PDB file of C-alpha atoms (C1' of nucleotides) in Angstrom:
ATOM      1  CA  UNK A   1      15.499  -2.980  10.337  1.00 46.00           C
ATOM      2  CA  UNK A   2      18.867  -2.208  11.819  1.00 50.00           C
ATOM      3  CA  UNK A   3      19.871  -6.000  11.187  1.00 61.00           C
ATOM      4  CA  UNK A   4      19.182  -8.042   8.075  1.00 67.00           C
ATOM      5  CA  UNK A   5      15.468  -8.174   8.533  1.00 76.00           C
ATOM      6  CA  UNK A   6      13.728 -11.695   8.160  1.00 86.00           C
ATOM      7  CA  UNK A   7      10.499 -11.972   6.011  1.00 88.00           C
ATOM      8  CA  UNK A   8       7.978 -11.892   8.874  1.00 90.00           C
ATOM      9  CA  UNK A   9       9.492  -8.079  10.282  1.00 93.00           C
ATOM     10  CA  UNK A  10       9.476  -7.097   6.371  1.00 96.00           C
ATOM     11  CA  UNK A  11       5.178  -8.318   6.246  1.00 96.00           C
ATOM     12  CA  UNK A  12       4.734  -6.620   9.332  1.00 96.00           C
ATOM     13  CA  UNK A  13       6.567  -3.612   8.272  1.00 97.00           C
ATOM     14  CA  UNK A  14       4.703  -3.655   4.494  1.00 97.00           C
ATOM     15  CA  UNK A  15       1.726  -3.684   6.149  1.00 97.00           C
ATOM     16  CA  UNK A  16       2.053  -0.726   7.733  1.00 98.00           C
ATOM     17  CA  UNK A  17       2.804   0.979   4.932  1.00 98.00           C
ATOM     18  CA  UNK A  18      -0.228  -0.508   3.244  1.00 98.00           C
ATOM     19  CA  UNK A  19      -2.493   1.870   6.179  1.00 98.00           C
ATOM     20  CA  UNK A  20      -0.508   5.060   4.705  1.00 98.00           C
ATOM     21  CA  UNK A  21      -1.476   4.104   0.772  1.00 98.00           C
ATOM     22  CA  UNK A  22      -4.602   5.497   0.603  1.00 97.00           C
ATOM     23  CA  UNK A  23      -5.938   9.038   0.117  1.00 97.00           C
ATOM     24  CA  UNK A  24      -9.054   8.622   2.348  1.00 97.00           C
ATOM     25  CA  UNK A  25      -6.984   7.189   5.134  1.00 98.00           C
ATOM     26  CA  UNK A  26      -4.547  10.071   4.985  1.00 98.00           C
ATOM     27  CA  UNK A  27      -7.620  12.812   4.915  1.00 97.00           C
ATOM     28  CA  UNK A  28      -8.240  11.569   8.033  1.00 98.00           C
ATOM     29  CA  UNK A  29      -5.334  11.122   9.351  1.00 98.00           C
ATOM     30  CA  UNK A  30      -4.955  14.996   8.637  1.00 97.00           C
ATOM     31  CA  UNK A  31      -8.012  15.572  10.217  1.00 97.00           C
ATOM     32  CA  UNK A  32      -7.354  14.800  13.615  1.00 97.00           C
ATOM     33  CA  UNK A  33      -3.968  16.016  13.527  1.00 96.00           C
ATOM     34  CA  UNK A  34      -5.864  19.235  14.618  1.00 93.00           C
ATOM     35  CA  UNK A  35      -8.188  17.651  17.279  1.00 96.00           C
ATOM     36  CA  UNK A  36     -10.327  14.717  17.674  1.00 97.00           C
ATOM     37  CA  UNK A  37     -13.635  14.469  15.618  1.00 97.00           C
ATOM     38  CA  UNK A  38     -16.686  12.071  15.721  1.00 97.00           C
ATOM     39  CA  UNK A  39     -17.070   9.981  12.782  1.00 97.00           C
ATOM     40  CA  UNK A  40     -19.539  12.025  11.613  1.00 97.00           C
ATOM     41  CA  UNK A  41     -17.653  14.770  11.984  1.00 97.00           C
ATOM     42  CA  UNK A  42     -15.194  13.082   9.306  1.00 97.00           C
ATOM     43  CA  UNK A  43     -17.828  12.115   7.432  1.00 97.00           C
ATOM     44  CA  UNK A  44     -19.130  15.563   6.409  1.00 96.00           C
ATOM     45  CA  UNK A  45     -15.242  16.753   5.689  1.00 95.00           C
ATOM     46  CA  UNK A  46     -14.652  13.963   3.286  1.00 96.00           C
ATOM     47  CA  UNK A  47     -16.469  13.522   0.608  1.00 93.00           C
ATOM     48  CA  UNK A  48     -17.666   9.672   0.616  1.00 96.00           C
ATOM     49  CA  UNK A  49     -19.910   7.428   2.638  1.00 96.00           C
ATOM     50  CA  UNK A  50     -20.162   7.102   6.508  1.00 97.00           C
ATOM     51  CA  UNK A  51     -19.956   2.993   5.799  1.00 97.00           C
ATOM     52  CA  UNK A  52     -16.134   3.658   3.835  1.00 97.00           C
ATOM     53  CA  UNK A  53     -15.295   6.167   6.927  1.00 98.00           C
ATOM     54  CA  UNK A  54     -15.725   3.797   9.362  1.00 97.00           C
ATOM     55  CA  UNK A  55     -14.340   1.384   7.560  1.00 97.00           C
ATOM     56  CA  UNK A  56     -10.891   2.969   7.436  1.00 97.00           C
ATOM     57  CA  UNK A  57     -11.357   4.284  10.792  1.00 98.00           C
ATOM     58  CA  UNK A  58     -11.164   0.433  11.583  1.00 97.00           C
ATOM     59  CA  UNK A  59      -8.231  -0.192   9.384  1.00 97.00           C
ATOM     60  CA  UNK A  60      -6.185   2.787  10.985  1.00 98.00           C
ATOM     61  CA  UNK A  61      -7.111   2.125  14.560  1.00 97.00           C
ATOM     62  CA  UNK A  62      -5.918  -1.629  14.609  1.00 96.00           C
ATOM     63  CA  UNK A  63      -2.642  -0.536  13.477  1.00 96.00           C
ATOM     64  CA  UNK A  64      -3.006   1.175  16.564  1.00 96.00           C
ATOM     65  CA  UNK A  65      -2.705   4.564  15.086  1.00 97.00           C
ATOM     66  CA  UNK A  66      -5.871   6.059  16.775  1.00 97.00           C
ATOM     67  CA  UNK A  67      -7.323   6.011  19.899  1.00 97.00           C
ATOM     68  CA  UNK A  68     -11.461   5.478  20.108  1.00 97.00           C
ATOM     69  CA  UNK A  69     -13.605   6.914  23.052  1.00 96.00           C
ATOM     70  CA  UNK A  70     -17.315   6.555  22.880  1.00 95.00           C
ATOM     71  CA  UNK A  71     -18.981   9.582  24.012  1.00 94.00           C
ATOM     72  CA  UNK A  72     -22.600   8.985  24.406  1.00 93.00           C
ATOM     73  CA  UNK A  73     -23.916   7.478  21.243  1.00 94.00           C
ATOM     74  CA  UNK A  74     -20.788   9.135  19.620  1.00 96.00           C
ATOM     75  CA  UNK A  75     -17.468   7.870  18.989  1.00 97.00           C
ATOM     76  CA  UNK A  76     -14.278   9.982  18.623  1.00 98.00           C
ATOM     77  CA  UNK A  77     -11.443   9.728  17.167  1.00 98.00           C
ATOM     78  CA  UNK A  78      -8.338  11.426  18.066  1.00 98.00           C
ATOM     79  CA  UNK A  79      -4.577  10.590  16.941  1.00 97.00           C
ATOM     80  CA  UNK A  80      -2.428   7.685  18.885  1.00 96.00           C
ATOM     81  CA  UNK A  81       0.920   7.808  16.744  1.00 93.00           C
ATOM     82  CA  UNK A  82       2.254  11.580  16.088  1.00 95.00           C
ATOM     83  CA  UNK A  83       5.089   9.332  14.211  1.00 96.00           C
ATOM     84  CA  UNK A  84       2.734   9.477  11.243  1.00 97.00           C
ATOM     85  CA  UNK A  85       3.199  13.581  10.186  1.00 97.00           C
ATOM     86  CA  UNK A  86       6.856  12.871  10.354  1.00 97.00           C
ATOM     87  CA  UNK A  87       6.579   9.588   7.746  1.00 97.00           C
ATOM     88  CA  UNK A  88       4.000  12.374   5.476  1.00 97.00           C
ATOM     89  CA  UNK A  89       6.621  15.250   5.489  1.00 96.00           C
ATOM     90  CA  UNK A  90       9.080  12.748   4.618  1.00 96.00           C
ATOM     91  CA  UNK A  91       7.442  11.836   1.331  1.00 97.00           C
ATOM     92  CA  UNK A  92       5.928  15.515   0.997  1.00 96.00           C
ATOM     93  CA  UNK A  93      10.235  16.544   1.047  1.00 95.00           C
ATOM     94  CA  UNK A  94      10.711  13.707  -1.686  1.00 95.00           C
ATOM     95  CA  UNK A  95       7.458  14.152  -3.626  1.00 94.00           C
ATOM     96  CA  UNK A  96       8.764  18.234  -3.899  1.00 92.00           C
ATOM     97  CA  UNK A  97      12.213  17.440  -4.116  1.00 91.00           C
ATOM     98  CA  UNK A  98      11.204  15.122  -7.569  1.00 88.00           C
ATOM     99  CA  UNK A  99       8.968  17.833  -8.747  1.00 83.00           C
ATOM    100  CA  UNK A 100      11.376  20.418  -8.401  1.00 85.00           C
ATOM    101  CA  UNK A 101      13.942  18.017 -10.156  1.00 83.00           C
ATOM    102  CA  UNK A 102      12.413  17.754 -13.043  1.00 77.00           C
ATOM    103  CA  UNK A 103      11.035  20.847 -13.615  1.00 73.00           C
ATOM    104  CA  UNK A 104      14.495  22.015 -13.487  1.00 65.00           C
ATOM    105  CA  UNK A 105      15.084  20.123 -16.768  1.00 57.00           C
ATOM    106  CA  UNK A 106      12.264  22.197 -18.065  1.00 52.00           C
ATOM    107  CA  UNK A 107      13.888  24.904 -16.816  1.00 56.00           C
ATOM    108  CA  UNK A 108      17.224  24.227 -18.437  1.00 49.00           C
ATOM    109  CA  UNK A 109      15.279  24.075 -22.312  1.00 41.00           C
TER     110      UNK A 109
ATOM    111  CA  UNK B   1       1.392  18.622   3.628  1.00 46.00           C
ATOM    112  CA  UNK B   2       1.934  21.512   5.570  1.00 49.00           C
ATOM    113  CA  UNK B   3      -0.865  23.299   4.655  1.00 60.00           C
ATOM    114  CA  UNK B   4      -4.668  21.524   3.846  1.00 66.00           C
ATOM    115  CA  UNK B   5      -3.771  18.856   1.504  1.00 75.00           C
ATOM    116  CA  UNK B   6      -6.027  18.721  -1.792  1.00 85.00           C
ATOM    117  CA  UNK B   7      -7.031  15.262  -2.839  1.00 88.00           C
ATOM    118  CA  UNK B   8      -4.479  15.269  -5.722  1.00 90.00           C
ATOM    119  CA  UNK B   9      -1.871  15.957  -3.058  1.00 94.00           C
ATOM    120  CA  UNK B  10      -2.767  13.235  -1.025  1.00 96.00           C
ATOM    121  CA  UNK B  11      -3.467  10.731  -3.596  1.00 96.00           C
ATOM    122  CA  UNK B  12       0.762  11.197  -4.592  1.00 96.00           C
ATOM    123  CA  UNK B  13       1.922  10.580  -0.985  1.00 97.00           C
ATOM    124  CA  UNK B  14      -0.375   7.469  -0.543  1.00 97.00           C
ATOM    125  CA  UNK B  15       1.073   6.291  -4.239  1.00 97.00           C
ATOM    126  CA  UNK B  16       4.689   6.321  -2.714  1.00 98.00           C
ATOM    127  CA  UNK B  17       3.346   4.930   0.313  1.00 98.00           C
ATOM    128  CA  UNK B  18       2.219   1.643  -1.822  1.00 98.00           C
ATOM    129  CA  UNK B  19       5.401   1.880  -3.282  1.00 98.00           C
ATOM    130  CA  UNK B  20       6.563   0.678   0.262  1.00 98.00           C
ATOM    131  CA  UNK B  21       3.962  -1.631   1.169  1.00 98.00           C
ATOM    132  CA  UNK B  22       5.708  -4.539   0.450  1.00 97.00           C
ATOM    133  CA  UNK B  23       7.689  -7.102   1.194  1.00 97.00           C
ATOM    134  CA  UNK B  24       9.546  -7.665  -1.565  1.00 97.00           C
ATOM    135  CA  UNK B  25      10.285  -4.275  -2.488  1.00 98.00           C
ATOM    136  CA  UNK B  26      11.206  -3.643   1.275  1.00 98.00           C
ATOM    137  CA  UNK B  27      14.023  -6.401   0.915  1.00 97.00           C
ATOM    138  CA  UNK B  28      15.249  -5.336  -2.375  1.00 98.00           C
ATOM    139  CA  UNK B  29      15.775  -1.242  -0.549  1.00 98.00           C
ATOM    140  CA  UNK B  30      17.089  -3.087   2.410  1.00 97.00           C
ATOM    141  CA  UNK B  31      20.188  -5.119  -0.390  1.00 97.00           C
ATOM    142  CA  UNK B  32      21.126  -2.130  -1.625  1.00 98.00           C
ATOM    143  CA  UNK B  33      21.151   0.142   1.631  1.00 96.00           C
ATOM    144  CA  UNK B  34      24.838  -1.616   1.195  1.00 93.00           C
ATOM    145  CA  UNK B  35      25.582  -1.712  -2.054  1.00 97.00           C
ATOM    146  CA  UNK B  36      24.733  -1.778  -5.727  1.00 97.00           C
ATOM    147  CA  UNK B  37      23.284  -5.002  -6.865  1.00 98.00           C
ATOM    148  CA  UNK B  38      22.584  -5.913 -10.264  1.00 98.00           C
ATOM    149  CA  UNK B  39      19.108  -7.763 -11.140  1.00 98.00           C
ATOM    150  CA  UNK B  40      21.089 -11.328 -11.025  1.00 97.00           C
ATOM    151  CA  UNK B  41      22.864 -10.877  -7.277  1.00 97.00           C
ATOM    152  CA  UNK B  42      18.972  -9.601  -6.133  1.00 98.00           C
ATOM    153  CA  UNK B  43      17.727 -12.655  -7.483  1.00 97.00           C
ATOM    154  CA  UNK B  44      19.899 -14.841  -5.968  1.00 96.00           C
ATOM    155  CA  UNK B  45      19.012 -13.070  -2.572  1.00 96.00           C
ATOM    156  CA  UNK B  46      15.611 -12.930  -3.132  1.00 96.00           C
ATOM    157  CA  UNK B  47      13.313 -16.269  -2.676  1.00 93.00           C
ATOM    158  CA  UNK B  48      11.514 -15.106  -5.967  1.00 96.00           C
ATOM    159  CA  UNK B  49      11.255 -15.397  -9.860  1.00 97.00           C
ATOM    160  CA  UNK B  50      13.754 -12.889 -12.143  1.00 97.00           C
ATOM    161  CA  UNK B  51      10.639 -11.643 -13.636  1.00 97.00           C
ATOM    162  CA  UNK B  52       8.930 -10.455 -10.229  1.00 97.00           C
ATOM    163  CA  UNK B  53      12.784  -8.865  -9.230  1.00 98.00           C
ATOM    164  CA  UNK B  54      12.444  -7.300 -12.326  1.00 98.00           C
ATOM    165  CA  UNK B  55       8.778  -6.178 -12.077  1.00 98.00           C
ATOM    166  CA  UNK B  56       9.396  -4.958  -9.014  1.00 98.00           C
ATOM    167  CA  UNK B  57      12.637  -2.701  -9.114  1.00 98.00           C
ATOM    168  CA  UNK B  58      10.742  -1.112 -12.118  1.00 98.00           C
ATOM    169  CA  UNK B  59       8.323   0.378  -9.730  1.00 98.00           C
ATOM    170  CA  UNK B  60      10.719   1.188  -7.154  1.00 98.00           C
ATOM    171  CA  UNK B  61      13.269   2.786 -10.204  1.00 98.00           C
ATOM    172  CA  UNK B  62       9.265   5.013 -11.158  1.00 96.00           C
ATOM    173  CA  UNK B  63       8.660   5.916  -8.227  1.00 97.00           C
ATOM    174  CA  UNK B  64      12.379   7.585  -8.390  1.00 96.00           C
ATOM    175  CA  UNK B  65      13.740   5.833  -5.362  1.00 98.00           C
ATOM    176  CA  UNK B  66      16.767   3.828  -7.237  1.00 98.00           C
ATOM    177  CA  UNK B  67      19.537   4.945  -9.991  1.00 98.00           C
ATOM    178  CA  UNK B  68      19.893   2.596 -12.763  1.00 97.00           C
ATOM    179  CA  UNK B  69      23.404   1.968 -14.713  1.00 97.00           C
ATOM    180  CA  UNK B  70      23.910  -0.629 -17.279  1.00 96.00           C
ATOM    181  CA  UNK B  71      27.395  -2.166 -17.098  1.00 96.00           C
ATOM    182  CA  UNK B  72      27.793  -4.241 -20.736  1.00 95.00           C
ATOM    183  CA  UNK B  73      24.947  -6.601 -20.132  1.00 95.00           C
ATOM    184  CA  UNK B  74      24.050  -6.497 -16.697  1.00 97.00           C
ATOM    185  CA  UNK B  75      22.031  -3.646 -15.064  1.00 98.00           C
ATOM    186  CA  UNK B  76      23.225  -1.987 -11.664  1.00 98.00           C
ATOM    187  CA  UNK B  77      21.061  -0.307  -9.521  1.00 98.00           C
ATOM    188  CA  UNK B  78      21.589   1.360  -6.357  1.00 98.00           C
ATOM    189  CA  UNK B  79      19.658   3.387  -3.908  1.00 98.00           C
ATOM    190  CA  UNK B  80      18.994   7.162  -4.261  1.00 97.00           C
ATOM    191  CA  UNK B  81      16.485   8.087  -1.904  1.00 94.00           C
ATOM    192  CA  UNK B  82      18.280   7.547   1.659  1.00 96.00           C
ATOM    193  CA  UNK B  83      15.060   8.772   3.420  1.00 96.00           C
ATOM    194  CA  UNK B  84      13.706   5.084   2.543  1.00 97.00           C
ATOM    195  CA  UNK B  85      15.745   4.234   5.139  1.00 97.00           C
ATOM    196  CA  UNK B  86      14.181   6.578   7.589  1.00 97.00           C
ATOM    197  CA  UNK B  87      10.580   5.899   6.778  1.00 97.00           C
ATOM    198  CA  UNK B  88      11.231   2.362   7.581  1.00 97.00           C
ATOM    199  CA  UNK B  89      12.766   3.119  11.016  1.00 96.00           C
ATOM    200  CA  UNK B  90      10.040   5.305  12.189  1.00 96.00           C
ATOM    201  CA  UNK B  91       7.782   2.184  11.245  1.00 97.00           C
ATOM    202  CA  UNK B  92      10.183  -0.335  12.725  1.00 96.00           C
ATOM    203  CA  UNK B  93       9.922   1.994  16.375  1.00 95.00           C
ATOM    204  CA  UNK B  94       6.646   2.377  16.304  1.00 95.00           C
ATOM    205  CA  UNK B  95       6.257  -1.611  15.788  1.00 94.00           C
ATOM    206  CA  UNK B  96       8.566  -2.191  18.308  1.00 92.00           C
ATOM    207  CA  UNK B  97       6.832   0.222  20.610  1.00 91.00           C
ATOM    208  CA  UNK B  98       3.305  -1.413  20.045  1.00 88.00           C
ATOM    209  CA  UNK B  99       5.113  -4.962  20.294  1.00 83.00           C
ATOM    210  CA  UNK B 100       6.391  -4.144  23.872  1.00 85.00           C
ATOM    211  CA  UNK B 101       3.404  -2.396  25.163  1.00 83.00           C
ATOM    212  CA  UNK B 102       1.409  -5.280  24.279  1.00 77.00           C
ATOM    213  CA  UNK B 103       3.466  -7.235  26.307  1.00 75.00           C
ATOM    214  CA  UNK B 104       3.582  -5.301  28.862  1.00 67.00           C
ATOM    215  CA  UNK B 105      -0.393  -6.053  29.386  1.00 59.00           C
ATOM    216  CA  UNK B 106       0.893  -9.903  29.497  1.00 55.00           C
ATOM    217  CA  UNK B 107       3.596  -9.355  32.054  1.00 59.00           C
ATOM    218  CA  UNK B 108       0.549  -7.189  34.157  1.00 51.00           C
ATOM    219  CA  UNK B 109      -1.226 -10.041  34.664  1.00 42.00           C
TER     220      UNK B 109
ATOM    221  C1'  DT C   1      26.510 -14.546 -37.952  1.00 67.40           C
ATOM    222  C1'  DG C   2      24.883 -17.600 -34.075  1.00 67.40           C
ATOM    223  C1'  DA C   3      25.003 -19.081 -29.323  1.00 67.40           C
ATOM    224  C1'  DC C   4      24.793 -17.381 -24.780  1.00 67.40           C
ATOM    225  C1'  DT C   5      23.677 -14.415 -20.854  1.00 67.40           C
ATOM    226  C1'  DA C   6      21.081 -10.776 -18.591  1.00 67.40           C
ATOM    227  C1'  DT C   7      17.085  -8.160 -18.262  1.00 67.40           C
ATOM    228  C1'  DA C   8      12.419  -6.644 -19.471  1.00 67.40           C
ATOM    229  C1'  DT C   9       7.863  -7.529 -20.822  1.00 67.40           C
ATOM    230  C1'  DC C  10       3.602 -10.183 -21.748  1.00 67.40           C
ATOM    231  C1'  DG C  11      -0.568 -12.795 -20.594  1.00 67.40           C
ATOM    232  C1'  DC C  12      -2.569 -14.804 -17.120  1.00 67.40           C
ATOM    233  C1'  DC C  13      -4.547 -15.964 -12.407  1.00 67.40           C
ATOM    234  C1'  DA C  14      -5.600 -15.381  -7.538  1.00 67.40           C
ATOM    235  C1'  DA C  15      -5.968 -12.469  -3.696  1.00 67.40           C
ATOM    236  C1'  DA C  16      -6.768  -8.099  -1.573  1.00 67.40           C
ATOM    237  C1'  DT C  17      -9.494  -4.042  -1.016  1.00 67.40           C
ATOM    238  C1'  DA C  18     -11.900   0.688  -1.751  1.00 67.40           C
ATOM    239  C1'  DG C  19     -16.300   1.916  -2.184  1.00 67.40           C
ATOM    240  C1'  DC C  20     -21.383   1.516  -2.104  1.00 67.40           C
ATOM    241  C1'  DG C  21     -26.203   0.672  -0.386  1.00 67.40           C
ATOM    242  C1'  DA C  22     -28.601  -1.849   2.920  1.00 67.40           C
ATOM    243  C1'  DT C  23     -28.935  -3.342   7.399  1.00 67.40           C
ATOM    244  C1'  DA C  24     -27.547  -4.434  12.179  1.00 67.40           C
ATOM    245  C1'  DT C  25     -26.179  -2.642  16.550  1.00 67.40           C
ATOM    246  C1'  DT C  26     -25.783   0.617  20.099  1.00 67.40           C
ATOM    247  C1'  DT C  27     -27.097   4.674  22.709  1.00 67.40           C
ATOM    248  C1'  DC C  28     -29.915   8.325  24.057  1.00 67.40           C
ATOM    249  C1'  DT C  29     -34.488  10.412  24.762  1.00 67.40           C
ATOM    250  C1'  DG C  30     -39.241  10.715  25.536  1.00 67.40           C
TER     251       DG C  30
ATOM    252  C1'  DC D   1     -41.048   0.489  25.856  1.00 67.40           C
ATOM    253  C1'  DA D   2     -40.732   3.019  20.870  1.00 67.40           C
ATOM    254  C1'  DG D   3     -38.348   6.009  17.905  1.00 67.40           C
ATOM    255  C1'  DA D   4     -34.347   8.515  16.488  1.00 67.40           C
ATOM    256  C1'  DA D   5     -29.505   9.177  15.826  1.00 67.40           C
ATOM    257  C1'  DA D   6     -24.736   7.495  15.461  1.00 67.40           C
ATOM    258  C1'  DT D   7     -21.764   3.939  14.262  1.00 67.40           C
ATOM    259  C1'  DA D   8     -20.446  -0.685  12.658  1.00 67.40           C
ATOM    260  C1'  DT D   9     -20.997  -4.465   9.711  1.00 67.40           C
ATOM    261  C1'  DC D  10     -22.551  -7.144   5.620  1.00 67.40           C
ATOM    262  C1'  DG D  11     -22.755  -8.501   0.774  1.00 67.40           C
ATOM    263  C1'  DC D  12     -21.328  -7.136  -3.360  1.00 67.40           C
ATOM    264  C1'  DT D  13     -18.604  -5.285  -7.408  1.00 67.40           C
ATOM    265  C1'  DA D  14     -14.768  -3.305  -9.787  1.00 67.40           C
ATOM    266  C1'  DT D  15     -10.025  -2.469  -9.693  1.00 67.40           C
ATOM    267  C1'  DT D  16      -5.387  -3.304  -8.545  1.00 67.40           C
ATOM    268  C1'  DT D  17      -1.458  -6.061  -8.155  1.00 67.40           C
ATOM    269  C1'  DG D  18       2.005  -9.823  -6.684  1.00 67.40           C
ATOM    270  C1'  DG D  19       3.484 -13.703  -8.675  1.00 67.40           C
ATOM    271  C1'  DC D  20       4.412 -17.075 -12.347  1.00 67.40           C
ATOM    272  C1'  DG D  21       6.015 -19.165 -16.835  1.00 67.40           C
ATOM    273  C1'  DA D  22       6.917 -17.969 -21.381  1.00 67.40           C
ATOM    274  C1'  DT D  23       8.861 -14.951 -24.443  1.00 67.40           C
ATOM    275  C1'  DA D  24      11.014 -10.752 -26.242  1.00 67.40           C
ATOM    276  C1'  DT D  25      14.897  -7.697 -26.255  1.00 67.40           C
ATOM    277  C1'  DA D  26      19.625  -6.331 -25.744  1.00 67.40           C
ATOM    278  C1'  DG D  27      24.435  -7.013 -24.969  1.00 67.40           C
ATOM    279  C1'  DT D  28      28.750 -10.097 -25.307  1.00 67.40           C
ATOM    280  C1'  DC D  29      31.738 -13.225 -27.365  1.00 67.40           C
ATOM    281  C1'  DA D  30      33.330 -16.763 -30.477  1.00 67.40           C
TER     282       DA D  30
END
DNA sequence: TGACTATATCGCCAAATAGCGATATTTCTG
DNA sequence: CAGAAATATCGCTATTTGGCGATATAGTCA
């Protein structure tokens, strides 16, 4: 995006946005920013099915975000892209920076 | 999202993350990362109807990533989150790294 | 005031998708 | 091989949302 980007790089880019927009992705994501976990594992740290885990284990792994190894009848899980705690604090920084911004106008009553 | 995110927590990030997930909204930060634009000179950029410029700089302007001034009848708005610009080159690297290593598996053979 | 321009909103439709239960597939173990 | 355990996939539903044309609202100017 250092030149004009054309419509295709701005898809491509959207869509990877689209992995981040999700709670249950990023509870994962946050997961295995510790260490790797099997998806069952993830499944008994979030709170919903094993079929939706998997299912956005899928989503975030072919936006090549994770890597996979199969263990045994097992697969795990561990993080591919560290790129993705630096895009989070980035919108933590905002999402606290707007918070604090209007609670100062609270403040100022 | 430095410590153990609640749900709540991470249901705000992945909001802002949608606000970015697409295309449209993409092009209209990537205008103004120049300059102020008013809804007109976006539409005329933008291969899309007034209505969906309009629709779409609302959520942006919610989401409290653009200023808004009205000038007489016209309405200006310009960026004020400059970390947009950021998030989108982290993405834009990490595509770009993907891209090339997936070459790099063509060029192997 | 009325015509004109700029912007916002409304009602609608089509497409995408999070989530679920059920089931298929794969792997290990006996 | 049969059975169990782990994971992936399927069919489905409900919700969200990008996009459009039509219309409403607000500002300017004669």
């Amino acid at each position: 995006m250092s030149q004009k980007p054309n419509r295709e790089s701005l898809i491509r880019v959207a869509e990877m946005f689209r992995v981040f927009s999700e709670p249950t992705r990023l509870a994962i994501l946050q997961l295995l920013k510790d260490q790797p976990y099997s998806v069952n594992d993830l499944v008994e740290q979030l709170e919903t099915s094993q079929a939706n885990v998997s299912k956005q284990l899928k989503t975030l792994y072919e936006a090549d975000l994770l890597f996979r190894e199969q263990r045994g009848n097992q697969v795990f899980y561990s993080i591919k892209e560290k790129m993705v705690y630096d895009l989070c604090e980035l919108v933590c920084d905002k999402l606290n920076r707007s918070a604090r911004a209007s609670a100062e106008v609270f403040y100022q009553i």
